XYZ file of C-alpha atoms in Angstrom:
654
model
C 195.420 160.366 171.812
C 193.305 162.390 169.434
C 191.097 165.151 170.755
C 187.610 164.241 169.664
C 184.188 165.535 170.658
C 181.007 163.932 169.367
C 177.491 165.109 170.148
C 174.469 163.077 169.073
C 171.712 165.309 167.657
C 169.472 162.570 166.255
C 166.044 162.945 167.957
C 165.479 159.193 168.228
C 168.850 158.466 169.796
C 168.566 161.557 172.003
C 165.256 160.132 173.197
C 166.955 156.849 174.063
C 169.769 158.691 175.839
C 167.308 160.778 177.819
C 165.362 157.634 178.660
C 168.530 156.181 180.145
C 169.376 159.409 182.000
C 165.909 160.123 183.370
C 164.497 156.628 183.801
C 167.044 153.801 183.639
C 169.834 155.354 185.723
C 167.546 156.485 188.592
C 165.539 153.249 188.413
C 168.656 151.070 188.487
C 170.098 153.156 191.323
C 166.938 152.521 193.319
C 167.195 148.797 192.580
C 170.872 148.670 193.592
C 169.917 150.319 196.890
C 166.853 148.143 197.539
C 164.762 151.288 197.849
C 161.873 150.094 195.668
C 159.848 146.914 195.611
C 160.449 144.936 192.464
C 159.423 141.569 191.135
C 162.351 139.662 189.728
C 161.573 137.128 187.055
C 164.004 134.270 186.819
C 165.226 133.579 183.317
C 164.734 129.810 183.282
C 161.312 129.443 184.866
C 158.162 131.406 185.274
C 158.506 132.079 188.998
C 158.081 135.729 189.875
C 159.677 136.515 193.207
C 158.203 139.697 194.750
C 160.262 142.140 196.757
C 163.554 140.503 195.818
C 166.558 142.673 196.571
C 169.773 143.535 194.771
C 171.799 144.473 197.867
C 174.678 145.545 195.590
C 175.390 148.887 197.288
C 174.934 147.324 200.717
C 177.543 144.714 199.793
C 180.080 147.497 199.236
C 179.210 149.173 202.527
C 179.680 145.890 204.373
C 182.973 145.182 202.585
C 184.155 148.692 203.457
C 183.321 148.159 207.131
C 180.644 150.852 207.107
C 177.802 148.462 207.903
C 177.410 145.021 209.415
C 175.840 142.160 207.535
C 176.459 139.404 205.036
C 176.925 139.385 201.291
C 173.775 138.836 199.268
C 173.387 138.022 195.580
C 175.524 136.580 192.837
C 179.299 136.424 193.095
C 179.307 138.956 190.251
C 176.792 141.313 191.873
C 179.469 144.050 192.008
C 179.441 144.366 188.234
C 175.900 145.788 188.288
C 177.265 148.787 190.218
C 180.228 149.158 187.877
C 178.108 149.138 184.723
C 175.745 151.641 186.326
C 178.734 153.902 187.056
C 179.972 153.567 183.484
C 176.561 154.534 182.106
C 176.511 157.528 184.469
C 179.926 158.566 183.162
C 178.775 158.622 179.548
C 175.540 160.355 180.521
C 177.478 163.118 182.291
C 179.523 163.595 179.132
C 176.249 164.174 177.273
C 174.365 166.195 179.873
C 176.122 167.554 182.936
C 174.179 166.984 186.133
C 175.698 168.181 189.429
C 173.438 165.990 191.531
C 174.232 162.874 189.497
C 177.937 163.671 189.628
C 177.787 164.035 193.408
C 175.994 160.698 193.628
C 178.580 159.006 191.418
C 181.453 160.578 193.385
C 180.008 158.902 196.438
C 179.987 155.546 194.646
C 183.625 155.917 193.594
C 184.539 156.808 197.178
C 182.603 153.796 198.474
C 184.414 151.526 196.010
C 187.759 152.926 197.176
C 186.866 152.159 200.791
C 185.938 148.583 199.887
C 189.257 148.119 198.092
C 191.742 146.078 200.111
C 195.222 147.408 200.953
C 196.847 145.247 198.264
C 194.450 146.564 195.585
C 192.078 143.584 195.515
C 188.396 144.355 195.293
C 185.478 141.943 195.335
C 182.743 142.168 197.921
C 181.782 138.484 197.906
C 185.189 137.167 198.918
C 186.058 140.157 201.096
C 182.918 139.571 203.174
C 182.416 135.814 203.090
C 185.746 134.068 202.588
C 188.835 136.241 202.016
C 191.044 133.171 202.348
C 189.564 131.794 199.117
C 190.448 134.682 196.841
C 191.241 133.431 193.312
C 190.739 129.791 194.384
C 187.503 129.360 192.423
C 188.336 131.535 189.446
C 186.625 129.230 186.962
C 183.298 130.594 188.186
C 184.020 133.233 190.843
C 184.004 136.149 188.353
C 186.554 138.069 190.438
C 188.542 139.294 187.462
C 185.366 139.718 185.417
C 184.104 142.195 188.001
C 187.443 143.985 188.151
C 187.367 144.343 184.384
C 184.016 146.111 184.561
C 185.393 148.241 187.395
C 188.337 149.356 185.245
C 186.018 150.225 182.359
C 183.807 152.262 184.680
C 186.682 154.094 186.362
C 188.317 154.974 183.043
C 184.991 156.311 181.759
C 184.482 158.310 184.954
C 187.965 159.770 184.782
C 187.389 160.889 181.192
C 183.977 162.343 182.039
C 184.827 164.142 185.279
C 188.600 164.216 185.680
C 188.299 162.229 188.934
C 191.752 161.462 190.297
C 190.318 159.042 192.844
C 188.837 156.965 190.016
C 192.153 156.571 188.230
C 193.974 155.929 191.524
C 191.635 153.054 192.349
C 191.990 151.702 188.810
C 195.769 151.744 188.848
C 195.824 150.148 192.293
C 193.688 147.300 190.928
C 195.920 146.932 187.878
C 199.099 146.970 189.962
C 197.667 144.248 192.184
C 196.854 142.115 189.148
C 200.314 142.625 187.645
C 201.839 141.496 190.947
C 199.538 138.478 191.256
C 199.179 136.991 187.757
C 201.741 136.141 185.112
C 204.190 133.508 183.883
C 206.749 134.255 186.572
C 207.316 131.810 189.423
C 205.146 132.522 192.436
C 202.318 134.083 190.438
C 198.977 132.584 189.445
C 199.123 131.084 185.969
C 195.500 131.145 184.840
C 192.685 133.411 183.699
C 189.136 134.166 184.840
C 186.372 131.835 183.683
C 184.539 134.842 182.217
C 186.516 137.162 179.958
C 186.280 140.899 180.717
C 189.387 141.866 182.695
C 191.247 141.972 179.374
C 188.884 144.661 178.041
C 189.237 146.707 181.226
C 193.030 146.508 181.191
C 193.103 147.648 177.572
C 190.855 150.621 178.397
C 193.287 151.581 181.159
C 196.255 151.078 178.830
C 194.758 153.370 176.203
C 194.475 156.341 178.584
C 197.709 155.784 180.530
C 200.038 154.286 177.939
C 201.309 151.858 180.604
C 202.448 148.860 178.572
C 202.346 146.351 181.416
C 198.546 146.669 181.423
C 198.418 145.742 177.742
C 200.909 142.929 178.326
C 198.820 141.514 181.174
C 195.684 141.604 178.996
C 197.591 139.676 176.334
C 198.817 137.215 178.960
C 195.301 136.529 180.267
C 194.238 135.673 176.730
C 197.227 133.465 175.969
C 196.903 131.489 179.189
C 193.251 130.466 178.669
C 194.133 127.076 177.204
C 196.237 126.272 180.276
C 193.681 127.434 182.831
C 191.563 124.286 183.512
C 194.336 122.228 185.128
C 195.342 125.188 187.284
C 191.732 125.801 188.341
C 191.424 122.148 189.322
C 194.600 122.180 191.378
C 193.722 125.373 193.234
C 190.128 124.350 193.859
C 191.046 121.054 195.467
C 191.306 122.537 198.965
C 191.392 125.871 200.706
C 194.180 127.128 202.949
C 192.581 125.423 205.923
C 192.680 122.066 204.180
C 188.928 121.930 203.523
C 187.927 120.101 200.369
C 186.281 122.507 197.951
C 185.523 120.109 195.131
C 187.503 120.110 191.938
C 186.551 120.496 188.328
C 187.557 118.419 185.391
C 191.012 119.056 184.011
C 189.522 118.626 180.546
C 189.503 121.821 178.456
C 186.066 123.408 178.189
C 184.424 125.045 175.210
C 181.986 126.752 177.586
C 184.605 129.278 178.673
C 186.854 129.052 175.615
C 189.610 127.048 177.303
C 189.428 124.097 174.913
C 192.281 125.439 172.773
C 194.836 128.232 172.926
C 192.985 131.299 171.698
C 195.285 131.590 168.681
C 194.046 128.180 167.496
C 190.331 128.768 167.958
C 188.468 129.201 164.673
C 184.798 128.661 165.567
C 182.440 130.392 167.978
C 182.125 128.044 170.927
C 180.636 128.087 174.390
C 178.990 130.878 176.334
C 178.181 133.555 173.758
C 178.930 136.613 175.907
C 182.265 135.213 177.036
C 183.228 134.425 173.456
C 182.586 137.908 172.084
C 184.205 139.557 175.111
C 187.279 137.407 174.464
C 187.318 138.398 170.806
C 186.823 142.081 171.650
C 189.941 141.985 173.797
C 191.905 139.902 171.289
C 191.205 142.372 168.483
C 192.130 145.317 170.716
C 195.387 143.658 171.798
C 196.152 142.669 168.203
C 195.846 146.288 167.091
C 197.899 147.623 170.014
C 200.681 145.032 170.027
C 200.751 143.816 166.430
C 199.833 140.260 167.452
C 199.026 138.733 164.061
C 198.000 135.361 165.502
C 195.286 137.063 167.536
C 194.146 138.950 164.444
C 193.930 135.760 162.367
C 191.937 133.971 165.071
C 189.524 136.909 165.381
C 188.866 136.882 161.648
C 188.206 133.139 161.620
C 185.818 133.314 164.568
C 184.105 136.343 163.006
C 183.507 134.435 159.776
C 182.046 131.504 161.657
C 179.650 133.772 163.572
C 178.313 135.849 160.687
C 178.325 133.067 158.085
C 176.900 130.221 160.158
C 175.912 131.096 163.740
C 174.196 134.501 163.857
C 170.464 135.105 163.790
C 169.067 137.601 161.291
C 168.409 139.989 164.192
C 172.088 140.073 165.152
C 171.402 137.730 168.059
C 173.883 135.030 169.019
C 173.641 131.979 171.248
C 171.442 129.098 170.107
C 170.651 127.331 173.366
C 169.648 128.134 176.934
C 172.028 125.405 178.128
C 175.150 127.364 178.902
C 173.732 130.391 177.055
C 175.892 129.069 174.273
C 176.626 128.528 170.626
C 175.886 125.007 169.414
C 176.794 124.093 165.836
C 176.776 125.633 162.386
C 173.350 126.662 161.068
C 171.572 125.646 164.291
C 169.405 128.745 164.636
C 166.087 127.807 166.277
C 163.587 130.650 166.463
C 161.700 129.663 169.619
C 164.291 127.968 171.871
C 167.299 130.147 171.031
C 168.933 132.348 173.660
C 170.109 135.561 171.964
C 170.990 137.259 175.243
C 170.930 141.055 175.121
C 174.474 141.132 176.535
C 175.656 138.829 173.747
C 174.525 141.224 171.019
C 176.086 144.111 172.938
C 179.307 142.102 173.064
C 179.045 141.456 169.327
C 178.868 145.226 168.833
C 182.034 145.622 170.910
C 183.747 142.914 168.832
C 182.673 144.504 165.549
C 183.989 147.905 166.609
C 187.398 146.483 167.473
C 187.513 144.623 164.149
C 186.872 147.925 162.380
C 189.984 149.255 164.070
C 191.915 146.307 162.671
C 190.491 146.218 159.149
C 188.529 148.762 157.142
C 185.722 146.515 156.001
C 182.116 147.707 156.115
C 180.832 144.232 157.014
C 181.900 144.860 160.600
C 179.825 148.039 160.703
C 176.900 146.258 159.012
C 176.822 143.614 161.749
C 177.341 146.247 164.444
C 174.337 148.122 163.080
C 172.216 144.963 162.753
C 172.813 144.007 166.392
C 172.289 147.581 167.598
C 169.000 148.291 165.824
C 167.450 144.915 166.548
C 168.457 142.654 169.429
C 170.162 145.309 171.563
C 167.285 147.788 171.439
C 164.683 145.055 171.866
C 166.279 144.330 175.240
C 164.545 147.374 176.745
C 160.899 148.414 176.789
C 159.943 151.857 175.548
C 159.451 152.947 179.166
C 163.075 152.156 180.091
C 161.943 150.114 183.098
C 161.348 146.620 181.733
C 163.946 144.363 180.148
C 164.496 141.226 178.127
C 167.368 138.918 178.958
C 166.484 136.627 176.046
C 165.442 137.909 172.603
C 163.400 135.283 170.723
C 162.378 135.303 167.084
C 159.154 133.414 167.748
C 156.905 133.539 170.795
C 153.710 131.798 171.815
C 153.060 132.928 175.410
C 151.498 129.667 176.603
C 154.480 127.652 175.391
C 156.827 129.845 177.402
C 154.739 129.171 180.495
C 154.075 125.445 180.083
C 156.931 124.020 177.978
C 160.074 123.649 180.146
C 162.299 123.866 177.065
C 160.934 127.357 176.378
C 160.587 128.654 179.930
C 163.393 131.169 179.334
C 161.380 132.807 176.542
C 159.156 135.663 177.714
C 156.387 137.447 175.845
C 156.659 140.641 177.905
C 159.688 142.250 179.496
C 160.022 141.649 183.245
C 160.479 144.586 185.608
C 163.902 143.282 186.608
C 165.966 140.132 186.188
C 167.353 137.624 188.655
C 170.666 137.894 186.830
C 170.634 141.618 186.074
C 173.642 141.930 183.772
C 171.690 143.100 180.714
C 169.913 146.309 181.854
C 173.074 148.182 182.962
C 174.996 146.806 179.989
C 172.381 148.245 177.654
C 172.447 151.538 179.534
C 176.195 151.935 179.022
C 175.886 151.063 175.325
C 173.131 153.588 174.620
C 174.841 156.381 176.538
C 178.051 155.807 174.553
C 176.530 155.177 171.115
C 178.504 158.119 169.677
C 181.689 156.078 170.111
C 180.463 153.737 167.369
C 179.587 156.330 164.713
C 183.099 157.075 163.434
C 186.460 155.304 163.136
C 189.492 157.573 163.046
C 192.738 156.526 161.392
C 195.904 158.467 160.617
C 194.937 158.786 156.957
C 191.120 158.748 157.026
C 187.927 159.201 159.009
C 185.301 156.501 158.438
C 181.566 156.949 158.942
C 180.313 153.611 160.266
C 176.823 154.486 161.538
C 174.294 156.967 160.207
C 173.241 158.893 163.295
C 172.684 162.650 163.202
C 175.606 164.096 165.125
C 178.344 166.693 165.262
C 182.007 165.786 165.587
C 185.097 167.939 165.962
C 188.491 166.279 165.612
C 192.043 167.411 166.179
C 194.589 164.746 165.355
C 197.835 164.260 163.429
C 197.447 166.385 160.321
C 193.685 166.666 160.794
C 191.578 169.461 162.201
C 188.046 168.975 160.987
C 184.418 169.103 161.976
C 181.671 166.865 160.598
C 177.963 167.545 160.951
C 175.844 164.546 159.990
C 172.198 165.336 159.173
C 169.720 162.489 158.696
C 166.535 160.872 159.985
C 167.934 157.413 159.149
C 166.590 154.750 159.103
C 163.254 156.435 158.413
C 164.865 157.596 155.173
C 168.182 156.866 153.480
C 169.358 160.429 152.899
C 172.459 161.386 154.877
C 174.058 164.823 154.478
C 177.576 165.512 155.734
C 178.655 169.113 156.240
C 182.425 169.092 156.622
C 184.855 171.843 157.519
C 188.518 171.043 156.913
C 190.694 173.579 158.720
C 194.022 172.203 157.447
C 195.804 172.943 154.176
C 195.959 169.262 153.205
C 193.053 167.114 152.020
C 191.204 164.899 154.479
C 189.885 161.506 153.406
C 186.339 160.686 154.478
C 185.094 157.115 154.034
C 181.314 156.667 154.101
C 179.874 153.199 154.631
C 177.795 151.676 151.871
C 175.514 149.240 153.740
C 175.391 145.658 152.581
C 171.579 145.727 152.413
C 171.512 148.645 149.954
C 170.147 148.575 146.419
C 170.122 151.948 144.708
C 172.527 154.547 146.042
C 173.467 157.985 144.752
C 176.058 160.479 145.848
C 176.945 164.124 145.374
C 179.768 166.386 146.524
C 179.119 170.103 146.935
C 175.841 169.682 145.080
C 177.265 167.910 142.030
C 176.438 164.278 141.326
C 179.441 161.974 141.364
C 180.173 158.364 140.596
C 180.428 156.315 143.789
C 183.545 154.172 143.821
C 183.424 151.448 146.453
C 186.400 150.056 148.331
C 185.750 147.381 150.970
C 182.245 148.767 151.449
C 183.185 152.434 151.828
C 182.894 155.423 149.513
C 186.045 157.513 149.908
C 185.957 161.248 149.250
C 188.922 163.620 149.337
C 187.886 166.806 151.138
C 190.103 169.875 150.572
C 190.451 172.828 152.910
C 187.268 174.789 153.561
C 183.582 173.951 153.942
C 182.109 171.167 151.828
C 179.070 168.912 151.685
C 178.633 165.250 150.800
C 175.223 163.665 150.232
C 174.619 159.934 150.383
C 171.157 159.011 149.114
C 170.150 155.381 149.651
C 166.813 153.901 148.772
C 165.288 152.296 151.860
C 162.382 150.013 151.140
C 161.019 146.776 152.616
C 162.853 143.702 151.387
C 162.457 139.963 151.727
C 165.311 137.953 153.183
C 165.849 134.195 153.059
C 167.995 131.902 155.179
C 170.676 129.538 153.946
C 169.160 126.142 153.104
C 171.186 124.595 155.924
C 169.069 126.536 158.435
C 166.362 123.894 158.685
C 164.142 126.086 160.878
C 163.573 128.590 158.093
C 162.969 126.456 155.001
C 160.101 127.922 152.905
C 160.081 130.959 155.178
C 160.756 134.632 154.622
C 161.776 137.520 156.861
C 161.118 141.179 156.163
C 163.580 143.982 156.779
C 163.731 147.654 155.978
C 167.233 149.059 155.934
C 169.004 147.827 159.084
C 165.756 147.018 160.885
C 164.348 143.498 160.917
C 160.549 143.367 161.157
C 158.153 140.992 162.867
C 154.441 140.306 163.161
C 152.570 140.498 166.464
C 149.225 139.047 167.483
C 148.127 142.556 168.416
C 147.999 143.462 164.710
C 147.441 140.095 163.054
C 145.488 137.947 165.482
C 146.787 134.828 167.188
C 147.978 131.588 165.536
C 150.664 133.451 163.634
C 152.030 130.121 162.393
C 149.026 129.971 160.025
C 150.003 133.228 158.283
C 151.578 133.004 154.830
C 153.088 135.948 152.963
C 152.287 135.835 149.255
C 155.339 135.681 147.005
C 153.881 138.204 144.579
C 152.696 140.588 147.290
C 154.086 144.097 147.162
C 155.542 145.252 150.472
C 154.588 148.829 151.270
C 155.747 151.014 154.129
C 154.573 154.161 155.851
C 155.354 156.027 159.048
C 152.886 155.895 161.933
C 153.558 158.712 164.379
C 151.222 157.428 167.075
C 152.307 153.781 167.046
C 155.057 152.653 169.427
C 156.281 156.248 169.766
C 156.616 156.563 165.992
C 157.762 153.761 163.667
C 157.831 152.851 160.001
C 155.445 149.942 159.492
C 155.300 147.488 156.604
C 152.201 145.918 155.058
C 151.855 142.951 152.734
C 149.207 140.676 151.275
C 148.944 137.175 152.632
C 146.717 134.276 153.432
C 145.714 132.538 156.631
C 145.173 128.803 156.737
C 142.018 127.763 158.568
C 140.483 124.400 159.296
C 137.676 123.650 156.859
C 134.537 122.019 158.174
C 132.840 118.764 157.329
C 129.435 118.319 158.849
C 129.539 116.038 161.844
C 133.293 115.552 161.728
C 135.549 117.247 164.258
C 138.977 118.273 163.085
C 141.334 115.312 163.443
C 144.848 115.644 164.811
C 146.091 113.769 161.729
C 144.228 113.057 158.525
C 144.723 111.730 155.022
C 142.035 114.144 153.817
C 143.230 117.649 154.669
C 140.545 120.289 154.548
C 142.529 123.472 154.947
C 141.007 126.644 153.633
C 142.785 129.861 152.694
C 141.529 133.275 153.687
C 143.090 136.434 152.233
C 144.504 138.746 154.896
C 146.570 141.883 155.277
C 149.786 141.255 157.172
C 151.163 144.091 159.289
C 154.823 144.210 160.322
C 156.489 146.351 162.991
C 160.201 146.813 163.793
C 161.450 143.850 165.815
C 163.028 146.152 168.407
C 159.577 147.443 169.408
C 157.728 144.154 169.909
C 156.323 143.245 173.317
C 155.370 146.816 174.272
C 151.600 146.319 173.979
C 150.982 143.470 176.357
C 151.282 139.717 176.094
C 150.800 138.320 172.603
C 152.384 136.132 169.946
C 155.311 137.305 167.843
C 157.131 135.878 164.847
C 159.969 137.040 162.571
C 159.983 134.252 159.974
C 156.745 133.585 158.045
C 155.802 130.931 155.541
C 155.834 132.153 151.946
C 153.702 130.888 149.096
């Protein structure tokens, strides 16, 4: 493994990291311990349930025999604790905190006490029905939770050196290797929700133990065979009690409709799909599995060419939180779960490891700066599960087909997977800035940071200075301590127009290769300047996206913009952006903690009046009038922070 240290210095991202450390981590810890009163808003209706509890830590204490009681919450409630621990691990890497480390040590110890002698861990089945372990794996999330546990324990080991963490992780992995596989006497199926594969690969990367990688590959290969095995094992428990079977038909919902090597479209539950692809790409890189690589590329093309929202959101329907069909991208009934965009970021990063193509970084950046960040309020204590592109508050309250769409972020969520997932992404954002290969270092994200690297034939430091995306100037100060040249590849974003470059103060011609500008850096200290023009631009959807015909979206660099009722009044559907209107931008320090805003000229349709005639619902004599208006846009990631109001990304254009 290479020795790499990365420190984020960007003030905006440091603010987000500090928000997680000072607000999200303590707040989520309090929630996990039921030590504060919260109102949980269910995702599919408007019921707010006061004083609902998480009970997650209590579940572990009961499973460990430290307390008496019953399990409470989802079967995957354990994963909230694991993602919290992973976020803590990354936060400790950033900012050491003895008290937080002591707290996290206690959590690792508690997890170890809840672990069963054979290595199994899962509080639901340990407490409620140990005889049914792995008998409902289509929906029990047992391996899903263990995958998140492995990710958390690996992160904690790297952050603190904890031997207990790695001992628990290897005990889990050994148990899985003994229990699952093609051999006679083992279970021959995978979890209904992919994640264990990612955790096993994380453990493989720090231990080098090939059987962990092989088991991850096995879990992926066996998906197409899983439904019939689930049905057989679910038919009755060991006591002969009927449990109720499931159909033996393959299911797109959990990607069991085809062997993964044969899948070429994004199907089913969006988070599961991108978690599957993340693991497939990782395994493909580690094992040389070309069939996995081909399938990943086909699914990637289907997502970004036909099934991804302009915000980097994925998942077109609340039913199954799933993909639907090509170009079906509704703005007001979509799902676009925060976790799905986070998973897309994971997928993109693994694809970058497989293929040096800047499109992967472009999509990673799009999802990060838009849907992922919109999942959290600026206070770090309120969260979106669903990230719409169009909101009318009353419709979310009264239209059952839109009841999952919220106009303000709830304090907590009935299914609380997104807040801790976002916390672990933000606290580890430095892992997505660079890609290191034997022959090159790629810059994938423009985030002010400092990196030192010691690897085969490379001993370098890179200091990235920028206020991106406020401006497009990015300065790299590089020190190469080796006698041989080092190749630095700098991403040229797909949204760019004018771009200039200089090396050591002298202007140079930028030669592009697969979306990167490669510079040979000799021994010594050198500087590279990338200067991109960032200005507001209009974007249009493919004509097959029926929702967005005659509509326009505005973006500035990687950030998609939206209009809110707070700035533009209600009835946003009556706003029209003029085709010939110049889009101007300026920075407002006091708005939404400091954002670049965009202004344009437009019109608003109003109902004209005829004396004595009320406005008809339908008419053959339309009497619309046009009023000139200024249209104000804000970054999509910041919407919903000023109270309940309408929001819209796509506007009519005339």
